[in-house]
PDB file of C-alpha atoms in Angstrom:
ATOM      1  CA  UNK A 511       2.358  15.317   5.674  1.00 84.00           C
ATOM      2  CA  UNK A 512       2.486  18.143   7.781  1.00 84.00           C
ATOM      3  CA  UNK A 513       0.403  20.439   5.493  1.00 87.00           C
ATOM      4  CA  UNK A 514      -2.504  17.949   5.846  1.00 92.00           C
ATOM      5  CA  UNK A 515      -2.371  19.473   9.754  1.00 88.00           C
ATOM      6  CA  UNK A 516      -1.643  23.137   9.136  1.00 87.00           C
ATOM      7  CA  UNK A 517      -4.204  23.536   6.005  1.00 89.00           C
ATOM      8  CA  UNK A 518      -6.261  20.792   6.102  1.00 87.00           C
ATOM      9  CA  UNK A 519      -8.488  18.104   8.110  1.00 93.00           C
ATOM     10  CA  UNK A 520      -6.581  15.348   7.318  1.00 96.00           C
ATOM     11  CA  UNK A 521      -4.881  13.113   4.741  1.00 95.00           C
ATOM     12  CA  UNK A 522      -5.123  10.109   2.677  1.00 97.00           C
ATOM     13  CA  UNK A 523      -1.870   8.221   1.598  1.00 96.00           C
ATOM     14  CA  UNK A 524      -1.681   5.960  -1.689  1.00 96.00           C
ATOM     15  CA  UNK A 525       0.098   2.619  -1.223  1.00 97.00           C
ATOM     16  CA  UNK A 526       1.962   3.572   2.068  1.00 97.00           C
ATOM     17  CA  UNK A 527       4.162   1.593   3.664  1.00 98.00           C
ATOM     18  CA  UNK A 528       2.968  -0.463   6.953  1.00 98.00           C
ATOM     19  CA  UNK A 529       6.131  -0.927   8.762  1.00 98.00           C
ATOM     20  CA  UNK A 530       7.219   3.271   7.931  1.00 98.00           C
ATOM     21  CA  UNK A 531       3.633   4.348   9.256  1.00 97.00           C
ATOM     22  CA  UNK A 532       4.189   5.068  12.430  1.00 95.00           C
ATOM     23  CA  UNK A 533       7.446   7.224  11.392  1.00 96.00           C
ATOM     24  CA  UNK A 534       5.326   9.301   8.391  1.00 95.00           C
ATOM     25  CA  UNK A 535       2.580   9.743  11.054  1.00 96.00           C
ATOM     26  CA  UNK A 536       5.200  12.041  13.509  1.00 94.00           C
ATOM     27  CA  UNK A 537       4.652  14.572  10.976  1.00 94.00           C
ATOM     28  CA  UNK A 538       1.698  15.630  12.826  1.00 94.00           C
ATOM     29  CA  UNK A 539       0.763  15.975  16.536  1.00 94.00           C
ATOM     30  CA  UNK A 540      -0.524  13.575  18.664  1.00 95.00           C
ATOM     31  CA  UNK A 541      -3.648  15.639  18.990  1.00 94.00           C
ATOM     32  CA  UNK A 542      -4.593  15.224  15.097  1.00 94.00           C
ATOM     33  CA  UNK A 543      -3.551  11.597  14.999  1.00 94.00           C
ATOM     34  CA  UNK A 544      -6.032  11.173  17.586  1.00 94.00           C
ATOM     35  CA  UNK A 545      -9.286  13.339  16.651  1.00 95.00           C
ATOM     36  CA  UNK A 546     -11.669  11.810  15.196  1.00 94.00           C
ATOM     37  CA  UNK A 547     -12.215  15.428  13.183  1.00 95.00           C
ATOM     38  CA  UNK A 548      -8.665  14.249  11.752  1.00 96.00           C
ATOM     39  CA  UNK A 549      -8.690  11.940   9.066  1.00 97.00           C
ATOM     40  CA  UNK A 550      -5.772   9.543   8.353  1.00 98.00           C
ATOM     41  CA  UNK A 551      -6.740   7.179   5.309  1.00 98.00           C
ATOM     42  CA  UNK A 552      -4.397   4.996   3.100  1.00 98.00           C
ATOM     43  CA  UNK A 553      -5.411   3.261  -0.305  1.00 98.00           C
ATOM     44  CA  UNK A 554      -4.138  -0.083  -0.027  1.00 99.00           C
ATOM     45  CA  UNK A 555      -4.432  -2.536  -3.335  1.00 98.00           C
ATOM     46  CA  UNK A 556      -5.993  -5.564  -2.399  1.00 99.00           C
ATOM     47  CA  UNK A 557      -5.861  -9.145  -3.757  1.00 99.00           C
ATOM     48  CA  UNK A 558      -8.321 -11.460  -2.364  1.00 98.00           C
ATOM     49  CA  UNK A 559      -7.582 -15.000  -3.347  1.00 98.00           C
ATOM     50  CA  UNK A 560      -6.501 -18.446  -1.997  1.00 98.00           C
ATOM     51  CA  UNK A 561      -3.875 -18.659  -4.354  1.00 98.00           C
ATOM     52  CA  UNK A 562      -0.849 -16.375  -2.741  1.00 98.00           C
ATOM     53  CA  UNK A 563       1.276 -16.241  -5.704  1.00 98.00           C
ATOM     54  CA  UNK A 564      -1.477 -15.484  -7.824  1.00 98.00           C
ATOM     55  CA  UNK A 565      -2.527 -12.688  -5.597  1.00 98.00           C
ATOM     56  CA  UNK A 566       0.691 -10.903  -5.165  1.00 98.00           C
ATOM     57  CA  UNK A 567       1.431 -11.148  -9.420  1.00 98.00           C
ATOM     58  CA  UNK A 568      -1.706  -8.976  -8.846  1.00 98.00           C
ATOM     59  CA  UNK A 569      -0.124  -6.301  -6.586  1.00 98.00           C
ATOM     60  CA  UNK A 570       2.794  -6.493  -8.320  1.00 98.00           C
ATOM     61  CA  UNK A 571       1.174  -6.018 -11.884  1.00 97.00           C
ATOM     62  CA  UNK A 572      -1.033  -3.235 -10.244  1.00 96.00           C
ATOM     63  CA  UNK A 573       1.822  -1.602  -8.535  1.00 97.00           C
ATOM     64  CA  UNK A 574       4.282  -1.871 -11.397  1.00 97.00           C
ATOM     65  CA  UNK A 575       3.352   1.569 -12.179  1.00 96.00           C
ATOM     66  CA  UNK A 576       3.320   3.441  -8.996  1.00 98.00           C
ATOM     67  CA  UNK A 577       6.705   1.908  -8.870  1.00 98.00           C
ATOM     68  CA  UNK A 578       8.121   3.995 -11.756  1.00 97.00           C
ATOM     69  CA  UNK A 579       6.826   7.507 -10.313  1.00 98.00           C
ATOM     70  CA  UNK A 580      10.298   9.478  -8.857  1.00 98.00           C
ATOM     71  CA  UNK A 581       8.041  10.165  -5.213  1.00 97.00           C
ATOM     72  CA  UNK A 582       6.973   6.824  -4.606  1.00 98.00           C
ATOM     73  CA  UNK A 583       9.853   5.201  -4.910  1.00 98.00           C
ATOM     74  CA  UNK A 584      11.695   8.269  -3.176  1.00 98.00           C
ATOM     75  CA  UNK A 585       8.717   7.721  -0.216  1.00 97.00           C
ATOM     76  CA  UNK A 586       9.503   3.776  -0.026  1.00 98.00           C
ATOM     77  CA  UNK A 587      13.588   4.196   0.413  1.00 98.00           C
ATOM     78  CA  UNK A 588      12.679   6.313   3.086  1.00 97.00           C
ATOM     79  CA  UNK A 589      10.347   3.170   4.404  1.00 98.00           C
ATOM     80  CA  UNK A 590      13.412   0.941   4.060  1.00 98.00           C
ATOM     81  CA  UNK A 591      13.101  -0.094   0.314  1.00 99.00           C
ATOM     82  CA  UNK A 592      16.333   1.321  -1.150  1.00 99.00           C
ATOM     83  CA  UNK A 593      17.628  -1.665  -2.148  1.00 98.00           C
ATOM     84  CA  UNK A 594      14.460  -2.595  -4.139  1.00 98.00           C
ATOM     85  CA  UNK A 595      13.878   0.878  -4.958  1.00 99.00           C
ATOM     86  CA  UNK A 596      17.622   1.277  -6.401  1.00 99.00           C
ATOM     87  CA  UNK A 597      17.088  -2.317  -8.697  1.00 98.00           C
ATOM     88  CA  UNK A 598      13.962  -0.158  -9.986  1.00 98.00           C
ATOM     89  CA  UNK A 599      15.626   2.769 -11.127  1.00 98.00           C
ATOM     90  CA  UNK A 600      18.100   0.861 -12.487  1.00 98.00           C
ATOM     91  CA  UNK A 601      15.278  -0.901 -14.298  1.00 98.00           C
ATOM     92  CA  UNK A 602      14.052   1.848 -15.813  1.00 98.00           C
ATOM     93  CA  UNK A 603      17.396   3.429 -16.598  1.00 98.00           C
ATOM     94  CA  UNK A 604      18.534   0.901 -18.640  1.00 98.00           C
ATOM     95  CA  UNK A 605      15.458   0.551 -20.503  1.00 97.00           C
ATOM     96  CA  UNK A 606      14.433  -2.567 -18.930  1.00 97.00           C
ATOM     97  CA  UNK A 607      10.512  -2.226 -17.496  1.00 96.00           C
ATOM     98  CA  UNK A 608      10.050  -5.924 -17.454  1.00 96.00           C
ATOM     99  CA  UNK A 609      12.266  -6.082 -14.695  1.00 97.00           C
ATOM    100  CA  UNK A 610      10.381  -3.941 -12.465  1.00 98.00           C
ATOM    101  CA  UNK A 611       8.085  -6.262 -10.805  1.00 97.00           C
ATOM    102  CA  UNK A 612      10.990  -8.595 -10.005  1.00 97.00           C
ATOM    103  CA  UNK A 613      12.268  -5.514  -7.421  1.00 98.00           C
ATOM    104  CA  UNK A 614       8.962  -5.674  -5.673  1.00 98.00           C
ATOM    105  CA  UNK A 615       9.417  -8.100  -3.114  1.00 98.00           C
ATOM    106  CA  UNK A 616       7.186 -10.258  -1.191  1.00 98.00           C
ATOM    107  CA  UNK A 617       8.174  -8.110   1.843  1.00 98.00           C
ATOM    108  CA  UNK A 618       7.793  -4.978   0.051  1.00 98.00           C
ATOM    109  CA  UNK A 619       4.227  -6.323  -0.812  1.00 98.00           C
ATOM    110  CA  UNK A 620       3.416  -7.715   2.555  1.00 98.00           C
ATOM    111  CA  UNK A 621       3.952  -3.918   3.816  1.00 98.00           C
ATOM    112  CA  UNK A 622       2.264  -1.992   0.982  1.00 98.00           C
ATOM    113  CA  UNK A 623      -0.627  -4.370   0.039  1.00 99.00           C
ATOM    114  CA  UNK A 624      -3.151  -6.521   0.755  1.00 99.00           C
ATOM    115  CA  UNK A 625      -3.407 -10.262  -0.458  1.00 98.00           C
ATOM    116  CA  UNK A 626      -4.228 -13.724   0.802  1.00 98.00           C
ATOM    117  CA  UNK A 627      -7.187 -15.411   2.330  1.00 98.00           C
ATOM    118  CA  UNK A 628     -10.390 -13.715   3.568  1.00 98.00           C
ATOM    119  CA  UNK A 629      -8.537 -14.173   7.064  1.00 98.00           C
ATOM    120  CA  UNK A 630      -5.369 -12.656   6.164  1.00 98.00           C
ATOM    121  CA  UNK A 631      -6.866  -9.543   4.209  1.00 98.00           C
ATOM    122  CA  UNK A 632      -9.344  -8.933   7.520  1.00 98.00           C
ATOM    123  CA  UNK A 633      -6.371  -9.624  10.075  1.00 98.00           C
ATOM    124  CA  UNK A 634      -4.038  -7.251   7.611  1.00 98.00           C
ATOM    125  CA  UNK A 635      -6.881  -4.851   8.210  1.00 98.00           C
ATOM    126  CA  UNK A 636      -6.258  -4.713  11.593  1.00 98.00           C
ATOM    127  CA  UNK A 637      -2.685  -4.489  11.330  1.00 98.00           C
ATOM    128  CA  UNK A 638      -3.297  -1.066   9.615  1.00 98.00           C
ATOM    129  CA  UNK A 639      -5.596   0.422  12.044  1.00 98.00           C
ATOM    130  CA  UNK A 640      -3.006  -0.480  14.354  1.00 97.00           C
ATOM    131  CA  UNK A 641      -0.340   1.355  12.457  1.00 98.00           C
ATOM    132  CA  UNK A 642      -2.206   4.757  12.753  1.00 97.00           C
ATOM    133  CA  UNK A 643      -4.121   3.988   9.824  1.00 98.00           C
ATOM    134  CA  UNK A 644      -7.686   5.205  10.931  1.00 98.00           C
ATOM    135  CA  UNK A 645      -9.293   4.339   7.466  1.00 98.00           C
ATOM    136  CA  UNK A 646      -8.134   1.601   5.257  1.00 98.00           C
ATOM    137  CA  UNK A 647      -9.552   2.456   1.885  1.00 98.00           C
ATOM    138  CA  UNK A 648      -9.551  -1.081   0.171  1.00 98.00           C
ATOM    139  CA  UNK A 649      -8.734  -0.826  -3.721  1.00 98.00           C
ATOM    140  CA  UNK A 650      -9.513  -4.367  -4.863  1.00 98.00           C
ATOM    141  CA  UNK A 651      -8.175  -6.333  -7.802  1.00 98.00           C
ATOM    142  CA  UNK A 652      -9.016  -9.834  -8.397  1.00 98.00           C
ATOM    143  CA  UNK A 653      -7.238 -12.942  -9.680  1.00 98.00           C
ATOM    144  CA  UNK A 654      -9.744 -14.252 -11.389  1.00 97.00           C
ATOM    145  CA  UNK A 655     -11.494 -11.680 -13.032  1.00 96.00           C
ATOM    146  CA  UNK A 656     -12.669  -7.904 -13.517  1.00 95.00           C
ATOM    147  CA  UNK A 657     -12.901  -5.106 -11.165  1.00 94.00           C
ATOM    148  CA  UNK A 658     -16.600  -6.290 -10.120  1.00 97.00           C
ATOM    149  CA  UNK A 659     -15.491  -9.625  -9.566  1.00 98.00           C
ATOM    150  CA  UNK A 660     -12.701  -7.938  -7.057  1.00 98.00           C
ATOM    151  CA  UNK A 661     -15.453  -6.391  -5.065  1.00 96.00           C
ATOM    152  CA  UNK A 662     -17.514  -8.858  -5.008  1.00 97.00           C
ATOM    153  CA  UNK A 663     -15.096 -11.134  -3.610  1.00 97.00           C
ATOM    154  CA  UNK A 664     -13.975  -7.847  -1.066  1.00 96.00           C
ATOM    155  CA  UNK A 665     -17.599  -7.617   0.042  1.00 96.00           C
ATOM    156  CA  UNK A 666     -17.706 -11.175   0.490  1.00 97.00           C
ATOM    157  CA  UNK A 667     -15.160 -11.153   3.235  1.00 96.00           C
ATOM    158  CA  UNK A 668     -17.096  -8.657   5.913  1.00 93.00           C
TER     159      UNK A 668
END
């Protein structure tokens, strides 16, 4: 994180962690964090849909793999996960994948993703800028179809 200071304008993090954000952001001075020539981004899967279960078994399906890569889950102990991140690799040690999404927790999802209602994806938005987060970069899946269906139904919120 500190690199993205020292060699280069900015940075763009993939599936951070909400709650850890403030922590990772340390990394670099005040003075970047607040520049507007310094750009702080984070992909964030999104799952826009009235049904909440149905959304998340989108994150989770989405996130399944991101969940098997060493530095993720070495990234999301250090945001607090171990415990899920620990059932993961124990997951995958023993052979078992199917078992991974069961280790990714509501709470895990509620600080990694975005899912719900128009009103709670635009008010989660918020809650990101607020955690240092000066660009959200939406990555939307749907629940009820394709990838153009999920940004239709993003655009559709703003």
């Amino acid at each position: 994180i500190g690199l993205s200071e020292d060699i280069g304008q900015g940075m763009v993090f993939a599936n951070g962690a909400r709650s850890h954000m403030a922590e990772s952001l340390t990394a670099v001075s005040a003075t970047a964090r607040s520049s507007d020539e310094f750009f702080i981004g984070d992909m964030i899967p999104t799952c826009i849909s009235d049904d909440l279960e149905a959304a998340k078994a989108v994150n989770r399906k989405t996130l399944t793999s991101y969940a098997m890569l060493p530095n993720y889950r070495n990234y999301w102990k250090e945001a607090g996960y171990e415990d899920e991140m620990n059932g993961i690799e124990a997951a995958i040690e023993a052979g078992d994948r199917d078992r991974i999404p069961h280790f990714l927790t509501d709470q895990w999802l509620a600080d990694t993703t975005l899912f719900g209602t128009a009103t709670q994806v635009r008010d989660g938005i918020e809650a990101w800028f607020d955690a240092g987060i000066k660009t959200p970069i939406l990555v939307p899946s749907s629940a009820k179809g394709g990838q153009m269906v999920a940004f239709e139904e993003m655009l559709a919120i703003f």
